[in-house]
Tab-separated table of C-alpha atoms and ligand atoms in Angstrom:
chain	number	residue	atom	x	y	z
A	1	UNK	CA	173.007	109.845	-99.845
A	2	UNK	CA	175.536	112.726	-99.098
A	3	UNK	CA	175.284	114.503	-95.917
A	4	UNK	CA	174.909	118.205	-97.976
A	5	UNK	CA	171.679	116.127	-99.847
A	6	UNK	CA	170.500	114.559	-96.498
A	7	UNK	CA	170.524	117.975	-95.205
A	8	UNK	CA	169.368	119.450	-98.201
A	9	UNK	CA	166.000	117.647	-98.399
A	10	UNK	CA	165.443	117.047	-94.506
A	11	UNK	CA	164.880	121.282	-94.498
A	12	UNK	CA	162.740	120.976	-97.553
A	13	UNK	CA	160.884	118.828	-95.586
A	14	UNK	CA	160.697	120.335	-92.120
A	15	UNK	CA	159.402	123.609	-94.382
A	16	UNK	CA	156.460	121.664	-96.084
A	17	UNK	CA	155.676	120.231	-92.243
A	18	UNK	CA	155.571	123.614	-90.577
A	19	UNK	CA	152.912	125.262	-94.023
A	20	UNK	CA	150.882	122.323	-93.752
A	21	UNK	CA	150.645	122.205	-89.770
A	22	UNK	CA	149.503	125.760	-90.091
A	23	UNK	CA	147.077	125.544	-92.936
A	24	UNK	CA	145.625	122.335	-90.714
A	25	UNK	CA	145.570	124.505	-88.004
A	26	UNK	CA	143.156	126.902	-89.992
A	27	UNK	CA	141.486	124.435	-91.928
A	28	UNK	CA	141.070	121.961	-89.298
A	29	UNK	CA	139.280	118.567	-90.764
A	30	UNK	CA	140.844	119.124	-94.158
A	31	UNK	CA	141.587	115.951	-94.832
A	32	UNK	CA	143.994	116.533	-98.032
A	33	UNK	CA	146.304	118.452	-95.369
A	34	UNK	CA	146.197	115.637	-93.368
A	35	UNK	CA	147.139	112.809	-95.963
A	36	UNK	CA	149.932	115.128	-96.671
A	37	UNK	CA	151.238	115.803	-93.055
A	38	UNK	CA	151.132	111.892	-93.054
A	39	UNK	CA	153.736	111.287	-96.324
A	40	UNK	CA	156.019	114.280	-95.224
A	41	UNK	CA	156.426	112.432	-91.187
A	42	UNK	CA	156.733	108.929	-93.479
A	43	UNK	CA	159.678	110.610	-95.574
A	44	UNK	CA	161.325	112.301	-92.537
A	45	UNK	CA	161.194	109.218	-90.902
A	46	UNK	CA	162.632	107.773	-93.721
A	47	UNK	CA	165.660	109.740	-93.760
A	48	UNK	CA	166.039	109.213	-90.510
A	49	UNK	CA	166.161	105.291	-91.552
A	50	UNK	CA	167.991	105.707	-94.243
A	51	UNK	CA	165.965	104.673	-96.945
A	52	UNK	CA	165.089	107.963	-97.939
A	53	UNK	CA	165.433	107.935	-102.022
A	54	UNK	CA	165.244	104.210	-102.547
A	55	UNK	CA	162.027	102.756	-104.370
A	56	UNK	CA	159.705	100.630	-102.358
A	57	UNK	CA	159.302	98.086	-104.898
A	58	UNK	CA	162.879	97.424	-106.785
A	59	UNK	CA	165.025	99.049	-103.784
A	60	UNK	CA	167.002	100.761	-106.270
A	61	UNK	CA	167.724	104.751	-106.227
A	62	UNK	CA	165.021	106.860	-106.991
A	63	UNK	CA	165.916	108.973	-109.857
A	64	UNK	CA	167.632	112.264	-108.448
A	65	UNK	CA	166.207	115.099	-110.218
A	66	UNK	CA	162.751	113.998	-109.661
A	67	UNK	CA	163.387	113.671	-106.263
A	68	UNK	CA	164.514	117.193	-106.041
A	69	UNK	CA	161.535	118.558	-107.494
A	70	UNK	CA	159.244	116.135	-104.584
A	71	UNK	CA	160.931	114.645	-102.131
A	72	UNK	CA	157.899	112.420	-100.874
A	73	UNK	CA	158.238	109.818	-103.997
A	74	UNK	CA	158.410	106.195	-102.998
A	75	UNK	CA	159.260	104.930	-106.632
A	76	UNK	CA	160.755	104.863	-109.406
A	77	UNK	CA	159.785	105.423	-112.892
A	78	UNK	CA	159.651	101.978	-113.694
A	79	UNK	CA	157.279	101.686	-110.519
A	80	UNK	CA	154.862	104.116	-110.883
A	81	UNK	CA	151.306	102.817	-110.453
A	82	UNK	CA	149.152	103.846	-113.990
A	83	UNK	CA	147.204	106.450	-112.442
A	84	UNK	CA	150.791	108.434	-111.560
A	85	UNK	CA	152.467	107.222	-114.897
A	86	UNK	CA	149.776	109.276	-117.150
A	87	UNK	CA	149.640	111.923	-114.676
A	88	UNK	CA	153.494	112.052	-115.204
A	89	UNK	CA	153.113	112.274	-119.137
A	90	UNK	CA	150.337	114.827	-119.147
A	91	UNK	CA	152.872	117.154	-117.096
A	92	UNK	CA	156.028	116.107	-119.487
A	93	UNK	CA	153.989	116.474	-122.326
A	94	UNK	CA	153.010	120.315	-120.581
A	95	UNK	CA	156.194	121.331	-119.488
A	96	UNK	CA	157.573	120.102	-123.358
A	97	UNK	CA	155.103	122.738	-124.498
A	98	UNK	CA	155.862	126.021	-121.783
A	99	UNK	CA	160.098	124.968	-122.440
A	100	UNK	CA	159.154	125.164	-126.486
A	101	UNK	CA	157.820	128.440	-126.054
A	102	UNK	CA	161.204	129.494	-124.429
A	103	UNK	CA	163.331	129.464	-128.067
A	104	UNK	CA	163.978	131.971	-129.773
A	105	UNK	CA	162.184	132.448	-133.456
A	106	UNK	CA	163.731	129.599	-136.230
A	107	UNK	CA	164.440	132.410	-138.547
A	108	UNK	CA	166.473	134.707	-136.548
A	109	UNK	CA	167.960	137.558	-138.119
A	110	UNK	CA	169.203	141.270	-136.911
A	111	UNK	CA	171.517	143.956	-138.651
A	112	UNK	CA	174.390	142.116	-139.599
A	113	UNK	CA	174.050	138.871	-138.376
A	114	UNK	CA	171.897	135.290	-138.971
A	115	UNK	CA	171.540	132.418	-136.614
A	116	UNK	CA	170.454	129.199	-137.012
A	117	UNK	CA	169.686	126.605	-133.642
A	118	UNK	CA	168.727	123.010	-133.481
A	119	UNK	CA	167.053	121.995	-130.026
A	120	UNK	CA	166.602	118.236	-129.578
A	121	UNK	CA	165.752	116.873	-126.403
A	122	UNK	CA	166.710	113.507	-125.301
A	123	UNK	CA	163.615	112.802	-123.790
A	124	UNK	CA	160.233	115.210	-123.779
A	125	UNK	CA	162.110	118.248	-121.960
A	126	UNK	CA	165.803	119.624	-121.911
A	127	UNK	CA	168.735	120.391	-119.475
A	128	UNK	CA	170.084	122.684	-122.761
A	129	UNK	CA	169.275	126.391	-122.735
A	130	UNK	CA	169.501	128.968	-125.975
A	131	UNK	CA	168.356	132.023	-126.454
A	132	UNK	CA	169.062	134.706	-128.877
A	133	UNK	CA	167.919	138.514	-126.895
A	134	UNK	CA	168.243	142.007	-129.123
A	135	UNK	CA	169.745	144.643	-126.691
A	136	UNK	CA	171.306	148.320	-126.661
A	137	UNK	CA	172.227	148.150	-130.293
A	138	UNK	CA	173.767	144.761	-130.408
A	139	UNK	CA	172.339	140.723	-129.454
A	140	UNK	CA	173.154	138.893	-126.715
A	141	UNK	CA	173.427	134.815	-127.495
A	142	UNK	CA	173.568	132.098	-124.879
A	143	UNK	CA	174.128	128.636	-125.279
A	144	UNK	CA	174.463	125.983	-122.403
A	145	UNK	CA	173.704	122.951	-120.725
A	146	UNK	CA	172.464	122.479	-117.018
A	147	UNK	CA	173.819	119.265	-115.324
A	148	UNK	CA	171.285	116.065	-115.421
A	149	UNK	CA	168.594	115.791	-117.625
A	150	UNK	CA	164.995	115.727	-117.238
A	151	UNK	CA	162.660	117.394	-115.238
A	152	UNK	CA	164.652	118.736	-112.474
A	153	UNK	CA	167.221	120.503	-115.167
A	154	UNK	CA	164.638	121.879	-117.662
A	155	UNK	CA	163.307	123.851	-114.415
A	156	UNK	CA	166.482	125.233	-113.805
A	157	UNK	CA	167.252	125.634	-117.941
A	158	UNK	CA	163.753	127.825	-117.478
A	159	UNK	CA	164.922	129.539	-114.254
A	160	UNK	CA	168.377	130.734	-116.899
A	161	UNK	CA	166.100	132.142	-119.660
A	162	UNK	CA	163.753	133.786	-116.984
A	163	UNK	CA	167.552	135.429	-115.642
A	164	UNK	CA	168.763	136.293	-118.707
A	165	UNK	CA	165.659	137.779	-120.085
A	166	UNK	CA	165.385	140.002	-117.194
A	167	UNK	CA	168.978	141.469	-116.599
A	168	UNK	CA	169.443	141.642	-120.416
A	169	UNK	CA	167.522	144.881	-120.682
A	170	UNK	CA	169.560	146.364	-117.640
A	171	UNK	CA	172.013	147.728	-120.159
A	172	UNK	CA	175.101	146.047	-117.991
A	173	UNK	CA	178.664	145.262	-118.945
A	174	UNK	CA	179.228	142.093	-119.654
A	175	UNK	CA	181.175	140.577	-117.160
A	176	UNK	CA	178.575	142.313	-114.834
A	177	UNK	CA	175.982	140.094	-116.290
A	178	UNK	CA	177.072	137.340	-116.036
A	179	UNK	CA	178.596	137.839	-112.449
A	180	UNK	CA	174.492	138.636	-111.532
A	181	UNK	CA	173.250	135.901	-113.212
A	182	UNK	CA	175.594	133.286	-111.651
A	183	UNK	CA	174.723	134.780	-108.397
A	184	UNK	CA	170.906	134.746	-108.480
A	185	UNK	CA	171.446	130.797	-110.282
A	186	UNK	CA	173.867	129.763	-106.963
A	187	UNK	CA	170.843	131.186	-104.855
A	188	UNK	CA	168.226	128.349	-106.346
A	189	UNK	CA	170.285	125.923	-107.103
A	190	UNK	CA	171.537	122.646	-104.459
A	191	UNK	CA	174.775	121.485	-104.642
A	192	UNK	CA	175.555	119.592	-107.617
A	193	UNK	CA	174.150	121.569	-109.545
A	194	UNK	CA	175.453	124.214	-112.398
A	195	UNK	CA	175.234	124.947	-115.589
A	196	UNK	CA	178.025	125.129	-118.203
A	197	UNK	CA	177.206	128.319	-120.454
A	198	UNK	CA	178.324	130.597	-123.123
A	199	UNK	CA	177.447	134.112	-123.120
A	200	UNK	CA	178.180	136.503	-125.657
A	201	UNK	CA	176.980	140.003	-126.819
A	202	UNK	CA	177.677	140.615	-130.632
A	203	UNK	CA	177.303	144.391	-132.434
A	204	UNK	CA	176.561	144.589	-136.386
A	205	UNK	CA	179.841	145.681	-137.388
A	206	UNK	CA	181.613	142.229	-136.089
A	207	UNK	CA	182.825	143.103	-133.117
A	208	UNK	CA	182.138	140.158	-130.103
A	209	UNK	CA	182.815	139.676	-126.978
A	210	UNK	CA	181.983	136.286	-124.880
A	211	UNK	CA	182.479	134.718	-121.418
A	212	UNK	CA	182.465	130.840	-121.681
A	213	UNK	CA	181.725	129.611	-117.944
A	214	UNK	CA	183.040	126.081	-117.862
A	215	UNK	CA	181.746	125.227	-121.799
A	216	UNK	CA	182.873	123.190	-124.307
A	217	UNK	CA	185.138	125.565	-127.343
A	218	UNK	CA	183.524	128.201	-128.889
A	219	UNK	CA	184.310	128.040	-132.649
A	220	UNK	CA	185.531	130.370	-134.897
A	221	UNK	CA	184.831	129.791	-138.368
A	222	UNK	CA	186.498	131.607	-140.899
A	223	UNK	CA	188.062	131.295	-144.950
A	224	UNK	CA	191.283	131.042	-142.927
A	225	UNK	CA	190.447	127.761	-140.549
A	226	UNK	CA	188.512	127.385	-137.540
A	227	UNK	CA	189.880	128.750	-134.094
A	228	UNK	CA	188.478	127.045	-131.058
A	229	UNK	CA	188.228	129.277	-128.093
A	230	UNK	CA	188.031	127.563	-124.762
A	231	UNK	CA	186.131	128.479	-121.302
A	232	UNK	CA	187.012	131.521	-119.892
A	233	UNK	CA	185.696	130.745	-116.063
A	234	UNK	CA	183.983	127.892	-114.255
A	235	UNK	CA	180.111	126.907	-114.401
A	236	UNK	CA	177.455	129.093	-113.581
A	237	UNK	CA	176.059	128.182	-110.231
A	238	UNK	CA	179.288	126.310	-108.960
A	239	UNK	CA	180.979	129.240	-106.770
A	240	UNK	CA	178.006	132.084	-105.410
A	241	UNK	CA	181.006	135.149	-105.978
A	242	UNK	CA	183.639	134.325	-108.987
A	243	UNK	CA	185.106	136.629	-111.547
A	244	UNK	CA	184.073	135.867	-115.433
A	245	UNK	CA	187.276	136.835	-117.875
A	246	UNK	CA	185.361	138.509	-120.559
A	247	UNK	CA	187.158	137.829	-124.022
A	248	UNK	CA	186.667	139.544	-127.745
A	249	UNK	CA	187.310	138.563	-131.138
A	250	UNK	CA	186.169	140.585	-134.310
A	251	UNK	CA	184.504	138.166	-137.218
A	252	UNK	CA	185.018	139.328	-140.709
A	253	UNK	CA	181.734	139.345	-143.284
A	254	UNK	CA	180.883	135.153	-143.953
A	255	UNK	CA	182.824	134.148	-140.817
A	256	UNK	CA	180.497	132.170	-138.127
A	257	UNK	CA	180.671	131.045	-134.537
A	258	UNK	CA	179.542	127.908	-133.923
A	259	UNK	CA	178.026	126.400	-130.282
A	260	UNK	CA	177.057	123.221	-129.507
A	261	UNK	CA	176.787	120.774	-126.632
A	262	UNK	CA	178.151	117.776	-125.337
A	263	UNK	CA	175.089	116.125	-126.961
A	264	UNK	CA	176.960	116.126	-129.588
A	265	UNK	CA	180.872	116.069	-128.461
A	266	UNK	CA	179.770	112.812	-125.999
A	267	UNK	CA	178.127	110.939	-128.955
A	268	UNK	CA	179.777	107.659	-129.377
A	269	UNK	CA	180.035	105.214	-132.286
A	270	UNK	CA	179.762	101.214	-132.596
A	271	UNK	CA	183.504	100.910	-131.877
A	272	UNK	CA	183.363	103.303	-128.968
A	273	UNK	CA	184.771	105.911	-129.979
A	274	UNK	CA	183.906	109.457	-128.720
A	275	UNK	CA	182.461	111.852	-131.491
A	276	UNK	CA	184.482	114.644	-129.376
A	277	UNK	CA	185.772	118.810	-130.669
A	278	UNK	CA	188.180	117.993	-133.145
A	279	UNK	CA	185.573	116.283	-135.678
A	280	UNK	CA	183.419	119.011	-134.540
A	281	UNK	CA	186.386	121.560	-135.634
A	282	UNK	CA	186.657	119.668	-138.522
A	283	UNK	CA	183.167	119.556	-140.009
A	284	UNK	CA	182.823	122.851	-139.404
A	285	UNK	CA	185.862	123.516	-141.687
A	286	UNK	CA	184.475	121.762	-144.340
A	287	UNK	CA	181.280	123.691	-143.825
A	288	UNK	CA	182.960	127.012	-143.661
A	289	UNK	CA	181.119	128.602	-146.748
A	290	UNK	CA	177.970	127.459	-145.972
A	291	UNK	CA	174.973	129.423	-144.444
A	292	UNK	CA	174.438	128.449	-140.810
A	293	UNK	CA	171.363	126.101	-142.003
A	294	UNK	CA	173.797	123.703	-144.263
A	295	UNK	CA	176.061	123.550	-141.038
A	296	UNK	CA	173.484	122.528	-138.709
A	297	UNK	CA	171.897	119.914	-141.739
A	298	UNK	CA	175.337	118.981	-142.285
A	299	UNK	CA	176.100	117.941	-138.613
A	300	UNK	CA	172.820	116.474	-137.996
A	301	UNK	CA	173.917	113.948	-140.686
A	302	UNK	CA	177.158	113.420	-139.650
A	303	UNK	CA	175.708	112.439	-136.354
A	304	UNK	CA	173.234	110.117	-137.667
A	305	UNK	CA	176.056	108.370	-139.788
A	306	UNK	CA	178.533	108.363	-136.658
A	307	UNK	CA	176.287	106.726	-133.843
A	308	UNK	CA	174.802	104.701	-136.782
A	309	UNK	CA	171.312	106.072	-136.109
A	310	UNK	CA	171.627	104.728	-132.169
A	311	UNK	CA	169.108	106.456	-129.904
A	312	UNK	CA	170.062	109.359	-128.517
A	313	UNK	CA	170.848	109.657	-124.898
A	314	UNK	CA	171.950	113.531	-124.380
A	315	UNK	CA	170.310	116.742	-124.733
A	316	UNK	CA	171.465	117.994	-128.218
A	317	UNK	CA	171.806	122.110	-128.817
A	318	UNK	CA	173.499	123.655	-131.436
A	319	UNK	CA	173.721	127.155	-132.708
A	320	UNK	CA	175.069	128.977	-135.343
A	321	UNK	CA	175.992	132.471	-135.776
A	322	UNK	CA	177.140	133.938	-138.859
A	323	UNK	CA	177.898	137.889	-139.874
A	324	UNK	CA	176.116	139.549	-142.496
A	325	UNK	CA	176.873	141.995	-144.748
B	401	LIG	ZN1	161.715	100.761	-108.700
């Protein structure tokens, strides 16, 4: 484990030592509190051994996001006793529910513009983050992807929408915004961890402007071809005090922006083969004419036919935008 990590989770757990040796002190006989003093001394000590993060049964890693979110597991998923395995699934299935609640209406429309999302998680709850906000006479829309899946990066894809809700109705410049945002998401995050994001604010008349921090290309559809616009900074969450280049672009009536994730860009065929931007640029020529729901069918298929139906291992977002008259 890496020294910042080591560190990292040997405060966590000198914090949860010092509340419970309080509330004991208070609550003397409780014996909950005690059972727990008991696992957070058996996990310091087992930093202190090294074998902090390694399941007791297999002696592989323990997997690192749901260590994050409690650092006294002993096992792995595979290794869970039954009790903690349904225990597990009642909170997926839970937290699947609350992160559900989180997108924005399937029909989304405002003056001037439509927008169309697909949210697929790999497993019951996703790393991805969309949202679609109305404010000061124009709509904000976000797309990205926290790094990791799982548990661990749907908290932090919560923690986003939470951010963005809030400092949306601030009525900020842009590049303000987003400067906030990546502040207060450096602040809860550990190392390692960021989030690769597009924000952009669009007004009715056409008129957009974006910052893409660290994010795969932002498309621009159009009659004329498709323009791929590439990040404008680094990931949220990576440096606490970095500058965001804020960039515009004006989309005639019928043109559309399209977002996605790697989900898709990182799909891989039989042969190996990545599915990558340029077949995304591509189909998205083809599909230049179409509302944003044929797009979004249109791509769902081509996926399917490209990975030949194989399960899918990656958080899969995609969103389409398209202006209105
Ligand atoms: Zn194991």
């Amino acid at each position: 484990m890496a020294t910042t990590e080591q560190s990292y989770f040997q405060r966590e757990l000198e914090l949860r030592r010092e509340h419970l040796l309080s509330a004991s002190r208070a609550n003397a006989g409780d014996a909950s509190l005690n059972n727990l003093l008991a696992s957070v001394d058996a996990a310091l000590s087992r930093l202190q051994a090294g074998s902090f993060g390694i399941c007791e049964t297999c002696h592989d890693t323990i997997e690192a996001d749901r260590l994050l979110c409690n650092p006294l597991l002993r096992f792995c998923l595979d290794h869970l006793s039954s009790d903690d395995q349904r225990a597990l699934e009642r909170d997926l299935t839970l937290a699947a529910h609350i992160q559900s609640g989180l997108l924005p209406p399937k029909d989304w429309c405002v003056a001037g513009w439509q927008a169309r999302y697909h949210y697929q998680p790999a497993g019951l709850v996703s790393g991805d983050y969309c949202d679609l906000i109305e404010s000061d006479g124009a709509f904000l829309f976000l797309l990205g992807d926290v790094v990791g899946k799982g548990v661990a990066a749907s908290m932090l894809m919560s923690h986003l929408h939470t951010t963005f809700r809030t400092l949306a109705g601030q009525h900020l410049p842009l590049q303000k915004l987003v400067e906030l945002a990546n502040r207060l998401f450096c602040d809860s995050t550990t190392a390692g961890q960021y989030a690769t994001l597009v924000v952009g604010r669009a007004w009715p008349d056409g008129r957009v402007e974006y910052v893409s921090a660290g994010h795969l290309p932002l498309l621009h559809v159009s009659a004329a071809g498709v323009s791929a616009r590439e990040a404008t900074g680094v990931p949220l969450g990576m440096f606490c005090s970095t500058d965001f280049t804020v960039c515009e672009l004006t989309l005639a009536p019928d043109d559309m922006l399209f977002l996605y994730t790697d989900g898709l860009t990182e799909l891989f065929n039989a042969a190996g083969d990545e599915y990558g931007v340029g077949r995304v640029a591509s189909l998205a020529k083809r599909y230049a004419a179409a509302c944003p729901e044929d797009l979004i069918s249109a791509c769902l298929a081509e996926m399917q036919s490209f990975s030949g139906g194989a399960r899918q291992k990656d958080d899969l977002t995609l969103l389409a935008l398209r202006r209105v008259n």
